[in-house]
Amino acid sequence: MKKIIYLDHNSTTPVHPEVLKAMVPFYKNQYGNASSLHAKGREARDAVDRAREALGDFLGTEPQDIVFTSGGTESDNFAIKGTLLRNKDSGKDHIITSQIEHSAVLATCRYLEKKGFKVTYVDVDKYGIVDLDQIKNSITDRTCLISIMHANNEVGTIQPIKEIAKIAKEKGVYFHTDAVQSFCKIPTNVEELGIDMLSISAHKIYGPKGIGALYIRKGVKIEPCQHGGNHERNLRAGTENVAAISGLSKAVELFKDDYTEKAKRVKLLRDRLHKGLSENIEELYLNGHPDLRLPNTLNLGFNYVEGESLLLNFDMKGICVSTGSACTSGSLEPSHVLAAMGIDTVISQGSVRFSLGDENTQEQIDYCISVIPKIVKKLRKMSPLVK
Ligand SMILES: *Cc1c(COP(=O)(O)O)cnc(C)c1O
């Protein structure tokens, strides 16, 4: 089989062998329902409790503040719809978000707009950083929630969420952050950051797909996201996915003590890739903030070529990357993130995201540096855009 160099970790990550090992018992002997009162049930309940404790601990909060969900998308939907539906009768029907959110947030907001809620989509600068003054000036008596992502999935730009949290608190508005990309890469202590709600997902951190969590600060008024039995403090009914919850917890445990060191290693590889490509390719642009950026993310604009052609040609060499976000690939619409940043469409259409991970090696990066410039050269030769 062809050797694969996987540089698409912001789309998803491989399940860590230790994570898989932690999950297997729940598909075998430990099959109990966590709501059952007998020995088998208690076994499952213990596993869920332990996972909740581990996650709460890592986020700097109490286990009771964690609700397990089916992933980042559900957590975002839950946080936004849950607070708006619950608080609209007290006249709170306004959301402030940004133009560069993940579709899980943007599509939820657009849905609520159709249902009569008001949404403000604040601008970002050329690096993808939100306009704090615009957030401040958009707040009215009707504002219920500010939802701004911690780090962007396409370009990696990290938002000043501590400042946003402070603004929200001063005005008595809830603050939710989609931390799916920042979780286990940069600090996400909810107390230090002053966050009311925070979304995470397991499959971006070497855990299984289909499991995530929403942190909900005590006192936040929110509607349940699913109705049924008394699971998850009556906020999310449904028999707990004990295996996946244990997998999520194991994935976090594997990052807990040394995620900053892991991030440093990945950042060195990323910067090596950036340097190597810059030295060998003319008119190469970095999309995103040079410093305030996720350590693993490198979004580059290759002038005069189509991102899709780059992706397909990289793929033929075993290099996996993405253009735009995974959810919008297949469409030739320019990325909404790059458009909001004011990136020229010629550059944005030739933009590719490299997102590195723990299993990438220097050898793999050096292979990319040797192969990619040749591909770019070949494609530019065929490009009608080149003068
Ligand atoms: C991947 C991602 C999501 C969606 O998470 P799922 O678990 O796949 O539903 C949401 N927000 C961001 C920023 C993401 O990168």
mmCIF file of C-alpha atoms and ligand atoms in Angstrom:
data_model
loop_
_atom_site.group_PDB
_atom_site.id
_atom_site.type_symbol
_atom_site.label_atom_id
_atom_site.label_comp_id
_atom_site.label_asym_id
_atom_site.label_seq_id
_atom_site.Cartn_x
_atom_site.Cartn_y
_atom_site.Cartn_z
ATOM 1 C CA MET A 1 0.000 0.000 0.000
ATOM 2 C CA LYS A 2 1.093 3.545 -0.738
ATOM 3 C CA LYS A 3 2.608 5.413 2.166
ATOM 4 C CA ILE A 4 0.181 8.007 3.487
ATOM 5 C CA ILE A 5 1.230 11.289 5.020
ATOM 6 C CA TYR A 6 -1.774 12.488 6.928
ATOM 7 C CA LEU A 7 -1.798 16.264 7.376
ATOM 8 C CA ASP A 8 -5.523 16.742 7.938
ATOM 9 C CA HIS A 9 -5.816 16.486 11.728
ATOM 10 C CA ASN A 10 -8.227 19.426 11.965
ATOM 11 C CA SER A 11 -10.719 17.256 10.061
ATOM 12 C CA THR A 12 -10.203 14.218 12.220
ATOM 13 C CA THR A 13 -7.453 12.194 13.904
ATOM 14 C CA PRO A 14 -6.681 8.478 14.103
ATOM 15 C CA VAL A 15 -7.924 6.739 17.245
ATOM 16 C CA HIS A 16 -4.986 6.239 19.596
ATOM 17 C CA PRO A 17 -4.360 2.530 20.336
ATOM 18 C CA GLU A 18 -4.675 3.217 24.085
ATOM 19 C CA VAL A 19 -8.038 4.855 23.475
ATOM 20 C CA LEU A 20 -9.269 1.834 21.554
ATOM 21 C CA LYS A 21 -8.017 -0.428 24.328
ATOM 22 C CA ALA A 22 -9.936 1.608 26.904
ATOM 23 C CA MET A 23 -13.138 1.261 24.882
ATOM 24 C CA VAL A 24 -13.122 -2.443 24.077
ATOM 25 C CA PRO A 25 -14.285 -3.764 27.492
ATOM 26 C CA PHE A 26 -17.550 -1.822 27.105
ATOM 27 C CA TYR A 27 -18.300 -3.688 23.884
ATOM 28 C CA LYS A 28 -17.575 -6.969 25.643
ATOM 29 C CA ASN A 29 -18.046 -7.854 29.268
ATOM 30 C CA GLN A 30 -18.844 -4.406 30.682
ATOM 31 C CA TYR A 31 -22.051 -3.990 28.704
ATOM 32 C CA GLY A 32 -24.189 -2.583 31.527
ATOM 33 C CA ASN A 33 -26.586 0.347 31.253
ATOM 34 C CA ALA A 34 -25.273 3.146 33.472
ATOM 35 C CA SER A 35 -28.815 3.725 34.770
ATOM 36 C CA SER A 36 -29.247 0.150 36.057
ATOM 37 C CA LEU A 37 -28.931 -0.319 39.795
ATOM 38 C CA HIS A 38 -27.305 -3.767 39.721
ATOM 39 C CA ALA A 39 -23.617 -4.692 39.520
ATOM 40 C CA LYS A 40 -23.444 -4.451 35.723
ATOM 41 C CA GLY A 41 -25.039 -1.020 35.785
ATOM 42 C CA ARG A 42 -22.756 0.189 38.559
ATOM 43 C CA GLU A 43 -19.730 -0.856 36.519
ATOM 44 C CA ALA A 44 -20.901 1.357 33.645
ATOM 45 C CA ARG A 45 -21.927 4.206 35.963
ATOM 46 C CA ASP A 46 -18.459 4.154 37.557
ATOM 47 C CA ALA A 47 -16.826 4.453 34.138
ATOM 48 C CA VAL A 48 -19.020 7.420 33.184
ATOM 49 C CA ASP A 49 -18.400 9.090 36.559
ATOM 50 C CA ARG A 50 -14.644 8.639 36.245
ATOM 51 C CA ALA A 51 -14.666 10.093 32.734
ATOM 52 C CA ARG A 52 -16.727 13.091 33.830
ATOM 53 C CA GLU A 53 -14.325 13.705 36.684
ATOM 54 C CA ALA A 54 -11.263 13.494 34.429
ATOM 55 C CA LEU A 55 -12.756 15.895 31.904
ATOM 56 C CA GLY A 56 -13.936 18.313 34.605
ATOM 57 C CA ASP A 57 -10.495 18.213 36.119
ATOM 58 C CA PHE A 58 -8.792 18.998 32.816
ATOM 59 C CA LEU A 59 -11.145 21.925 32.128
ATOM 60 C CA GLY A 60 -10.721 23.236 35.661
ATOM 61 C CA THR A 61 -14.283 22.655 36.781
ATOM 62 C CA GLU A 62 -16.614 20.314 38.640
ATOM 63 C CA PRO A 63 -17.727 17.048 37.022
ATOM 64 C CA GLN A 64 -21.396 18.112 37.361
ATOM 65 C CA ASP A 65 -20.794 20.913 34.872
ATOM 66 C CA ILE A 66 -19.994 18.476 32.051
ATOM 67 C CA VAL A 67 -22.714 17.089 29.762
ATOM 68 C CA PHE A 68 -21.673 14.372 27.313
ATOM 69 C CA THR A 69 -23.011 14.857 23.777
ATOM 70 C CA SER A 70 -22.545 13.222 20.387
ATOM 71 C CA GLY A 71 -19.761 15.655 19.427
ATOM 72 C CA GLY A 72 -18.858 19.228 18.635
ATOM 73 C CA THR A 73 -21.829 19.862 16.375
ATOM 74 C CA GLU A 74 -24.335 18.790 18.994
ATOM 75 C CA SER A 75 -22.556 20.739 21.735
ATOM 76 C CA ASP A 76 -22.694 23.920 19.643
ATOM 77 C CA ASN A 77 -26.367 23.382 18.768
ATOM 78 C CA PHE A 78 -27.195 22.629 22.390
ATOM 79 C CA ALA A 79 -25.411 25.692 23.814
ATOM 80 C CA ILE A 80 -26.960 28.130 21.329
ATOM 81 C CA LYS A 81 -30.505 26.784 20.932
ATOM 82 C CA GLY A 82 -30.676 25.742 24.582
ATOM 83 C CA THR A 83 -29.948 29.193 25.998
ATOM 84 C CA LEU A 84 -31.967 31.144 23.404
ATOM 85 C CA LEU A 85 -35.072 28.974 23.767
ATOM 86 C CA ARG A 86 -34.881 29.120 27.527
ATOM 87 C CA ASN A 87 -34.380 32.871 27.816
ATOM 88 C CA LYS A 88 -36.544 34.270 25.016
ATOM 89 C CA ASP A 89 -39.561 34.749 27.277
ATOM 90 C CA SER A 90 -37.552 37.207 29.333
ATOM 91 C CA GLY A 91 -36.911 39.217 26.166
ATOM 92 C CA LYS A 92 -33.496 37.767 25.389
ATOM 93 C CA ASP A 93 -33.575 36.857 21.711
ATOM 94 C CA HIS A 94 -30.279 38.157 20.344
ATOM 95 C CA ILE A 95 -27.032 36.270 19.608
ATOM 96 C CA ILE A 96 -23.651 37.741 18.749
ATOM 97 C CA THR A 97 -21.296 35.489 16.821
ATOM 98 C CA SER A 98 -18.577 35.890 14.189
ATOM 99 C CA GLN A 99 -18.462 35.396 10.445
ATOM 100 C CA ILE A 100 -15.786 32.730 10.682
ATOM 101 C CA GLU A 101 -17.468 30.208 12.989
ATOM 102 C CA HIS A 102 -17.732 26.525 12.145
ATOM 103 C CA SER A 103 -20.907 25.621 10.268
ATOM 104 C CA ALA A 104 -22.231 23.973 13.456
ATOM 105 C CA VAL A 105 -22.539 27.490 14.912
ATOM 106 C CA LEU A 106 -23.342 29.432 11.734
ATOM 107 C CA ALA A 107 -26.081 27.093 10.520
ATOM 108 C CA THR A 108 -27.619 26.999 13.999
ATOM 109 C CA CYS A 109 -27.706 30.799 14.091
ATOM 110 C CA ARG A 110 -29.222 30.994 10.609
ATOM 111 C CA TYR A 111 -31.897 28.530 11.683
ATOM 112 C CA LEU A 112 -32.715 30.634 14.733
ATOM 113 C CA GLU A 113 -32.898 33.744 12.546
ATOM 114 C CA LYS A 114 -35.575 32.010 10.483
ATOM 115 C CA LYS A 115 -37.446 31.367 13.725
ATOM 116 C CA GLY A 116 -37.453 35.068 14.591
ATOM 117 C CA PHE A 117 -34.297 35.396 16.671
ATOM 118 C CA LYS A 118 -31.785 38.176 15.928
ATOM 119 C CA VAL A 119 -28.160 37.443 15.089
ATOM 120 C CA THR A 120 -25.172 39.768 14.704
ATOM 121 C CA TYR A 121 -22.223 38.325 12.765
ATOM 122 C CA VAL A 122 -19.195 40.406 13.729
ATOM 123 C CA ASP A 123 -16.282 41.028 11.367
ATOM 124 C CA VAL A 124 -12.722 39.780 11.624
ATOM 125 C CA ASP A 125 -9.480 41.438 10.541
ATOM 126 C CA LYS A 126 -7.117 40.129 7.868
ATOM 127 C CA TYR A 127 -5.673 37.639 10.370
ATOM 128 C CA GLY A 128 -9.091 36.350 11.349
ATOM 129 C CA ILE A 129 -9.293 38.060 14.740
ATOM 130 C CA VAL A 130 -12.725 39.283 15.798
ATOM 131 C CA ASP A 131 -13.442 42.954 16.315
ATOM 132 C CA LEU A 132 -13.833 43.411 20.091
ATOM 133 C CA ASP A 133 -15.349 46.885 19.802
ATOM 134 C CA GLN A 134 -17.955 45.589 17.418
ATOM 135 C CA ILE A 135 -18.858 42.862 19.890
ATOM 136 C CA LYS A 136 -19.120 45.413 22.698
ATOM 137 C CA ASN A 137 -21.203 47.815 20.614
ATOM 138 C CA SER A 138 -23.557 45.092 19.414
ATOM 139 C CA ILE A 139 -24.730 44.169 22.898
ATOM 140 C CA THR A 140 -28.273 45.318 23.728
ATOM 141 C CA ASP A 141 -30.788 44.515 26.512
ATOM 142 C CA ARG A 142 -31.991 41.703 24.292
ATOM 143 C CA THR A 143 -28.620 39.993 23.927
ATOM 144 C CA CYS A 144 -28.674 36.517 25.437
ATOM 145 C CA LEU A 145 -25.469 34.971 24.162
ATOM 146 C CA ILE A 146 -22.087 35.667 22.604
ATOM 147 C CA SER A 147 -20.671 32.632 20.780
ATOM 148 C CA ILE A 148 -17.128 33.017 19.455
ATOM 149 C CA MET A 149 -14.870 30.079 18.660
ATOM 150 C CA HIS A 150 -11.615 29.679 20.577
ATOM 151 C CA ALA A 151 -9.496 28.772 17.550
ATOM 152 C CA ASN A 152 -10.511 28.607 13.930
ATOM 153 C CA ASN A 153 -10.442 25.220 12.202
ATOM 154 C CA GLU A 154 -9.374 26.532 8.776
ATOM 155 C CA VAL A 155 -6.640 29.037 9.571
ATOM 156 C CA GLY A 156 -5.943 28.291 13.243
ATOM 157 C CA THR A 157 -6.276 31.889 14.448
ATOM 158 C CA ILE A 158 -6.814 32.074 18.203
ATOM 159 C CA GLN A 159 -9.414 34.560 19.449
ATOM 160 C CA PRO A 160 -9.034 36.801 22.504
ATOM 161 C CA ILE A 161 -11.704 34.835 24.339
ATOM 162 C CA LYS A 162 -10.631 35.957 27.798
ATOM 163 C CA GLU A 163 -11.388 39.557 26.797
ATOM 164 C CA ILE A 164 -14.666 38.535 25.174
ATOM 165 C CA ALA A 165 -15.643 36.628 28.316
ATOM 166 C CA LYS A 166 -14.951 39.750 30.357
ATOM 167 C CA ILE A 167 -17.133 41.896 28.100
ATOM 168 C CA ALA A 168 -19.925 39.315 28.304
ATOM 169 C CA LYS A 169 -19.719 39.117 32.076
ATOM 170 C CA GLU A 170 -19.843 42.901 32.511
ATOM 171 C CA LYS A 171 -23.023 43.026 30.442
ATOM 172 C CA GLY A 172 -24.651 39.958 31.985
ATOM 173 C CA VAL A 173 -24.575 38.028 28.700
ATOM 174 C CA TYR A 174 -23.698 34.346 28.399
ATOM 175 C CA PHE A 175 -20.482 33.439 26.611
ATOM 176 C CA HIS A 176 -20.100 30.199 24.688
ATOM 177 C CA THR A 177 -16.939 29.122 22.884
ATOM 178 C CA ASP A 178 -16.440 26.332 20.369
ATOM 179 C CA ALA A 179 -13.152 24.924 21.650
ATOM 180 C CA VAL A 180 -13.149 21.825 19.450
ATOM 181 C CA GLN A 181 -9.871 22.832 17.773
ATOM 182 C CA SER A 182 -8.107 24.381 20.764
ATOM 183 C CA PHE A 183 -8.886 21.591 23.230
ATOM 184 C CA CYS A 184 -5.686 19.717 24.153
ATOM 185 C CA LYS A 185 -3.590 22.055 21.980
ATOM 186 C CA ILE A 186 -3.661 25.252 24.067
ATOM 187 C CA PRO A 187 -4.983 25.898 27.611
ATOM 188 C CA THR A 188 -8.768 25.685 27.983
ATOM 189 C CA ASN A 189 -9.271 26.212 31.700
ATOM 190 C CA VAL A 190 -12.819 27.549 31.914
ATOM 191 C CA GLU A 191 -12.219 29.428 35.179
ATOM 192 C CA GLU A 192 -9.111 31.175 33.928
ATOM 193 C CA LEU A 193 -10.810 32.104 30.666
ATOM 194 C CA GLY A 194 -14.133 33.024 32.311
ATOM 195 C CA ILE A 195 -16.276 30.914 30.011
ATOM 196 C CA ASP A 196 -19.937 29.955 30.569
ATOM 197 C CA MET A 197 -20.183 27.179 27.980
ATOM 198 C CA LEU A 198 -17.518 25.324 26.008
ATOM 199 C CA SER A 199 -17.843 22.695 23.265
ATOM 200 C CA ILE A 200 -15.375 19.874 22.676
ATOM 201 C CA SER A 201 -15.193 16.783 20.485
ATOM 202 C CA ALA A 202 -13.225 13.548 20.936
ATOM 203 C CA HIS A 203 -12.323 12.762 17.330
ATOM 204 C CA LYS A 204 -10.106 15.830 16.985
ATOM 205 C CA ILE A 205 -7.907 14.598 19.847
ATOM 206 C CA TYR A 206 -7.336 10.937 18.890
ATOM 207 C CA GLY A 207 -10.621 9.790 20.410
ATOM 208 C CA PRO A 208 -13.592 8.142 18.703
ATOM 209 C CA LYS A 209 -16.083 9.930 16.449
ATOM 210 C CA GLY A 210 -19.572 10.621 17.737
ATOM 211 C CA ILE A 211 -18.734 11.728 21.254
ATOM 212 C CA GLY A 212 -18.064 15.125 22.768
ATOM 213 C CA ALA A 213 -19.113 17.306 25.641
ATOM 214 C CA LEU A 214 -20.522 20.671 26.569
ATOM 215 C CA TYR A 215 -19.296 22.416 29.685
ATOM 216 C CA ILE A 216 -22.153 24.412 31.227
ATOM 217 C CA ARG A 217 -21.348 26.730 34.124
ATOM 218 C CA LYS A 218 -23.612 26.388 37.138
ATOM 219 C CA GLY A 219 -26.497 28.842 36.924
ATOM 220 C CA VAL A 220 -26.676 29.053 33.132
ATOM 221 C CA LYS A 221 -30.362 28.818 32.184
ATOM 222 C CA ILE A 222 -30.616 26.295 29.354
ATOM 223 C CA GLU A 223 -33.259 24.006 27.833
ATOM 224 C CA PRO A 224 -32.516 20.283 27.492
ATOM 225 C CA CYS A 225 -31.259 19.269 24.059
ATOM 226 C CA GLN A 226 -33.029 15.899 24.107
ATOM 227 C CA HIS A 227 -36.071 14.863 26.103
ATOM 228 C CA GLY A 228 -36.525 11.412 27.575
ATOM 229 C CA GLY A 229 -35.046 9.732 30.630
ATOM 230 C CA ASN A 230 -33.184 11.417 33.455
ATOM 231 C CA HIS A 231 -29.722 11.192 31.936
ATOM 232 C CA GLU A 232 -27.098 13.937 32.099
ATOM 233 C CA ARG A 233 -28.930 16.027 34.714
ATOM 234 C CA ASN A 234 -32.082 15.941 32.571
ATOM 235 C CA LEU A 235 -30.306 18.001 29.918
ATOM 236 C CA ARG A 236 -29.560 15.275 27.401
ATOM 237 C CA ALA A 237 -31.698 12.158 27.581
ATOM 238 C CA GLY A 238 -30.460 8.877 26.153
ATOM 239 C CA THR A 239 -28.513 5.877 27.410
ATOM 240 C CA GLU A 240 -24.908 6.964 27.879
ATOM 241 C CA ASN A 241 -22.392 5.807 25.274
ATOM 242 C CA VAL A 242 -20.120 4.364 27.930
ATOM 243 C CA ALA A 243 -17.466 3.058 25.544
ATOM 244 C CA ALA A 244 -17.133 6.352 23.671
ATOM 245 C CA ILE A 245 -17.219 8.373 26.903
ATOM 246 C CA SER A 246 -14.388 6.212 28.244
ATOM 247 C CA GLY A 247 -12.520 6.697 24.968
ATOM 248 C CA LEU A 248 -12.872 10.471 25.235
ATOM 249 C CA SER A 249 -11.618 10.367 28.783
ATOM 250 C CA LYS A 250 -8.618 8.238 27.801
ATOM 251 C CA ALA A 251 -7.780 10.598 24.937
ATOM 252 C CA VAL A 252 -7.745 13.525 27.373
ATOM 253 C CA GLU A 253 -5.648 11.538 29.850
ATOM 254 C CA LEU A 254 -3.037 10.941 27.140
ATOM 255 C CA PHE A 255 -2.708 14.717 26.656
ATOM 256 C CA LYS A 256 -3.152 15.856 30.242
ATOM 257 C CA ASP A 257 0.433 16.023 31.436
ATOM 258 C CA ASP A 258 2.354 16.943 28.328
ATOM 259 C CA TYR A 259 0.089 18.591 25.805
ATOM 260 C CA THR A 260 2.258 21.708 25.751
ATOM 261 C CA GLU A 261 5.343 19.630 24.902
ATOM 262 C CA LYS A 262 3.424 17.769 22.206
ATOM 263 C CA ALA A 263 2.225 21.080 20.805
ATOM 264 C CA LYS A 264 5.797 22.404 20.734
ATOM 265 C CA ARG A 265 7.002 19.399 18.769
ATOM 266 C CA VAL A 266 4.196 19.701 16.246
ATOM 267 C CA LYS A 267 4.810 23.437 15.910
ATOM 268 C CA LEU A 268 8.478 22.814 15.039
ATOM 269 C CA LEU A 269 7.420 20.440 12.266
ATOM 270 C CA ARG A 270 4.795 22.872 11.027
ATOM 271 C CA ASP A 271 7.275 25.741 10.914
ATOM 272 C CA ARG A 272 9.776 23.514 9.134
ATOM 273 C CA LEU A 273 7.142 22.786 6.499
ATOM 274 C CA HIS A 274 6.298 26.476 6.141
ATOM 275 C CA LYS A 275 9.953 27.480 5.811
ATOM 276 C CA GLY A 276 10.746 24.677 3.371
ATOM 277 C CA LEU A 277 7.812 25.556 1.124
ATOM 278 C CA SER A 278 8.422 29.329 1.310
ATOM 279 C CA GLU A 279 12.017 28.857 0.210
ATOM 280 C CA ASN A 280 11.001 26.851 -2.819
ATOM 281 C CA ILE A 281 7.735 28.414 -3.940
ATOM 282 C CA GLU A 282 7.216 31.995 -5.013
ATOM 283 C CA GLU A 283 4.083 33.950 -4.126
ATOM 284 C CA LEU A 284 3.086 31.797 -1.212
ATOM 285 C CA TYR A 285 0.845 33.453 1.376
ATOM 286 C CA LEU A 286 0.128 32.545 4.976
ATOM 287 C CA ASN A 287 -3.565 32.718 5.813
ATOM 288 C CA GLY A 288 -4.183 33.331 9.509
ATOM 289 C CA HIS A 289 -2.272 35.038 12.272
ATOM 290 C CA PRO A 290 1.524 34.570 12.226
ATOM 291 C CA ASP A 291 1.710 33.975 16.007
ATOM 292 C CA LEU A 292 -1.751 33.809 17.550
ATOM 293 C CA ARG A 293 -2.383 30.521 15.817
ATOM 294 C CA LEU A 294 -2.858 26.854 16.688
ATOM 295 C CA PRO A 295 0.537 25.115 16.827
ATOM 296 C CA ASN A 296 -0.456 22.481 14.255
ATOM 297 C CA THR A 297 -2.211 24.577 11.613
ATOM 298 C CA LEU A 298 -0.734 26.015 8.426
ATOM 299 C CA ASN A 299 -3.077 27.470 5.821
ATOM 300 C CA LEU A 300 -1.241 28.561 2.705
ATOM 301 C CA GLY A 301 -2.430 30.411 -0.376
ATOM 302 C CA PHE A 302 -0.666 29.206 -3.525
ATOM 303 C CA ASN A 303 -1.255 32.006 -5.968
ATOM 304 C CA TYR A 304 -2.459 31.127 -9.499
ATOM 305 C CA VAL A 305 -3.525 27.527 -8.800
ATOM 306 C CA GLU A 306 -6.756 25.859 -7.706
ATOM 307 C CA GLY A 307 -6.817 24.425 -4.201
ATOM 308 C CA GLU A 308 -8.742 21.409 -5.471
ATOM 309 C CA SER A 309 -6.055 20.610 -8.069
ATOM 310 C CA LEU A 310 -3.375 20.929 -5.425
ATOM 311 C CA LEU A 311 -5.299 18.598 -3.125
ATOM 312 C CA LEU A 312 -5.748 15.959 -5.824
ATOM 313 C CA ASN A 313 -2.122 16.153 -6.923
ATOM 314 C CA PHE A 314 -0.896 15.941 -3.304
ATOM 315 C CA ASP A 315 -3.203 12.962 -2.848
ATOM 316 C CA MET A 316 -1.518 11.171 -5.750
ATOM 317 C CA LYS A 317 1.711 11.496 -3.774
ATOM 318 C CA GLY A 318 0.050 10.206 -0.605
ATOM 319 C CA ILE A 319 -0.220 13.601 1.070
ATOM 320 C CA CYS A 320 -3.609 14.270 2.698
ATOM 321 C CA VAL A 321 -4.619 17.909 3.181
ATOM 322 C CA SER A 322 -7.812 19.881 2.817
ATOM 323 C CA THR A 323 -9.131 23.016 1.165
ATOM 324 C CA GLY A 324 -11.682 25.176 2.939
ATOM 325 C CA SER A 325 -13.243 23.077 5.650
ATOM 326 C CA ALA A 326 -14.094 19.404 5.285
ATOM 327 C CA CYS A 327 -17.766 20.261 5.405
ATOM 328 C CA THR A 328 -17.615 22.591 2.415
ATOM 329 C CA SER A 329 -15.208 20.598 0.255
ATOM 330 C CA GLY A 330 -16.857 19.438 -2.909
ATOM 331 C CA SER A 331 -18.206 22.905 -3.498
ATOM 332 C CA LEU A 332 -16.160 25.496 -5.342
ATOM 333 C CA GLU A 333 -17.458 28.294 -3.132
ATOM 334 C CA PRO A 334 -14.543 30.213 -1.676
ATOM 335 C CA SER A 335 -14.097 29.563 2.030
ATOM 336 C CA HIS A 336 -16.339 31.804 4.164
ATOM 337 C CA VAL A 337 -13.439 32.183 6.600
ATOM 338 C CA LEU A 338 -10.947 33.461 4.020
ATOM 339 C CA ALA A 339 -13.643 35.656 2.460
ATOM 340 C CA ALA A 340 -14.394 37.256 5.851
ATOM 341 C CA MET A 341 -10.668 37.899 6.273
ATOM 342 C CA GLY A 342 -10.723 39.794 3.003
ATOM 343 C CA ILE A 343 -8.340 37.408 1.270
ATOM 344 C CA ASP A 344 -8.230 37.923 -2.500
ATOM 345 C CA THR A 345 -10.228 35.190 -4.256
ATOM 346 C CA VAL A 346 -7.281 34.223 -6.478
ATOM 347 C CA ILE A 347 -5.348 33.386 -3.322
ATOM 348 C CA SER A 348 -8.260 31.913 -1.379
ATOM 349 C CA GLN A 349 -9.153 29.562 -4.226
ATOM 350 C CA GLY A 350 -5.572 28.323 -4.178
ATOM 351 C CA SER A 351 -5.513 27.834 -0.431
ATOM 352 C CA VAL A 352 -4.721 24.583 1.283
ATOM 353 C CA ARG A 353 -4.789 23.676 4.956
ATOM 354 C CA PHE A 354 -2.037 21.526 6.418
ATOM 355 C CA SER A 355 -2.962 20.389 9.929
ATOM 356 C CA LEU A 356 -0.307 18.322 11.629
ATOM 357 C CA GLY A 357 -0.561 15.785 14.412
ATOM 358 C CA ASP A 358 1.401 13.726 16.875
ATOM 359 C CA GLU A 359 2.270 10.875 14.539
ATOM 360 C CA ASN A 360 3.839 13.104 11.865
ATOM 361 C CA THR A 361 7.620 12.863 11.524
ATOM 362 C CA GLN A 362 10.370 15.108 10.227
ATOM 363 C CA GLU A 363 10.949 12.629 7.427
ATOM 364 C CA GLN A 364 7.342 13.065 6.282
ATOM 365 C CA ILE A 365 7.643 16.845 6.361
ATOM 366 C CA ASP A 366 10.855 16.739 4.354
ATOM 367 C CA TYR A 367 9.150 14.527 1.791
ATOM 368 C CA CYS A 368 6.411 17.163 1.442
ATOM 369 C CA ILE A 369 9.014 19.887 1.028
ATOM 370 C CA SER A 370 10.635 17.925 -1.797
ATOM 371 C CA VAL A 371 7.404 17.023 -3.602
ATOM 372 C CA ILE A 372 5.063 20.005 -3.238
ATOM 373 C CA PRO A 373 7.142 22.678 -5.033
ATOM 374 C CA LYS A 374 7.303 20.439 -8.128
ATOM 375 C CA ILE A 375 3.532 20.003 -8.115
ATOM 376 C CA VAL A 376 2.999 23.747 -7.772
ATOM 377 C CA LYS A 377 5.413 24.441 -10.598
ATOM 378 C CA LYS A 378 3.645 21.967 -12.873
ATOM 379 C CA LEU A 379 0.184 23.380 -12.106
ATOM 380 C CA ARG A 380 1.299 26.981 -12.506
ATOM 381 C CA LYS A 381 2.658 26.145 -15.924
ATOM 382 C CA MET A 382 -0.840 25.078 -16.935
ATOM 383 C CA SER A 383 -2.596 27.944 -15.182
ATOM 384 C CA PRO A 384 -4.279 30.576 -17.353
ATOM 385 C CA LEU A 385 -3.791 33.002 -14.468
ATOM 386 C CA VAL A 386 -0.008 33.050 -14.795
ATOM 387 C CA LYS A 387 1.221 35.856 -17.035
HETATM 388 C C1 LIG B 1 -14.820 19.446 13.881
HETATM 389 C C2 LIG B 1 -15.392 20.692 14.434
HETATM 390 C C3 LIG B 1 -16.713 20.733 14.909
HETATM 391 C C4 LIG B 1 -17.660 19.564 14.777
HETATM 392 O O1 LIG B 1 -17.378 18.538 15.677
HETATM 393 P P1 LIG B 1 -18.008 17.086 15.403
HETATM 394 O O2 LIG B 1 -17.621 16.296 16.618
HETATM 395 O O3 LIG B 1 -17.385 16.574 14.160
HETATM 396 O O4 LIG B 1 -19.472 17.269 15.305
HETATM 397 C C5 LIG B 1 -17.167 21.911 15.453
HETATM 398 N N1 LIG B 1 -16.374 22.990 15.544
HETATM 399 C C6 LIG B 1 -15.111 22.987 15.104
HETATM 400 C C7 LIG B 1 -14.274 24.210 15.257
HETATM 401 C C8 LIG B 1 -14.569 21.841 14.533
HETATM 402 O O5 LIG B 1 -13.320 21.862 14.079
#
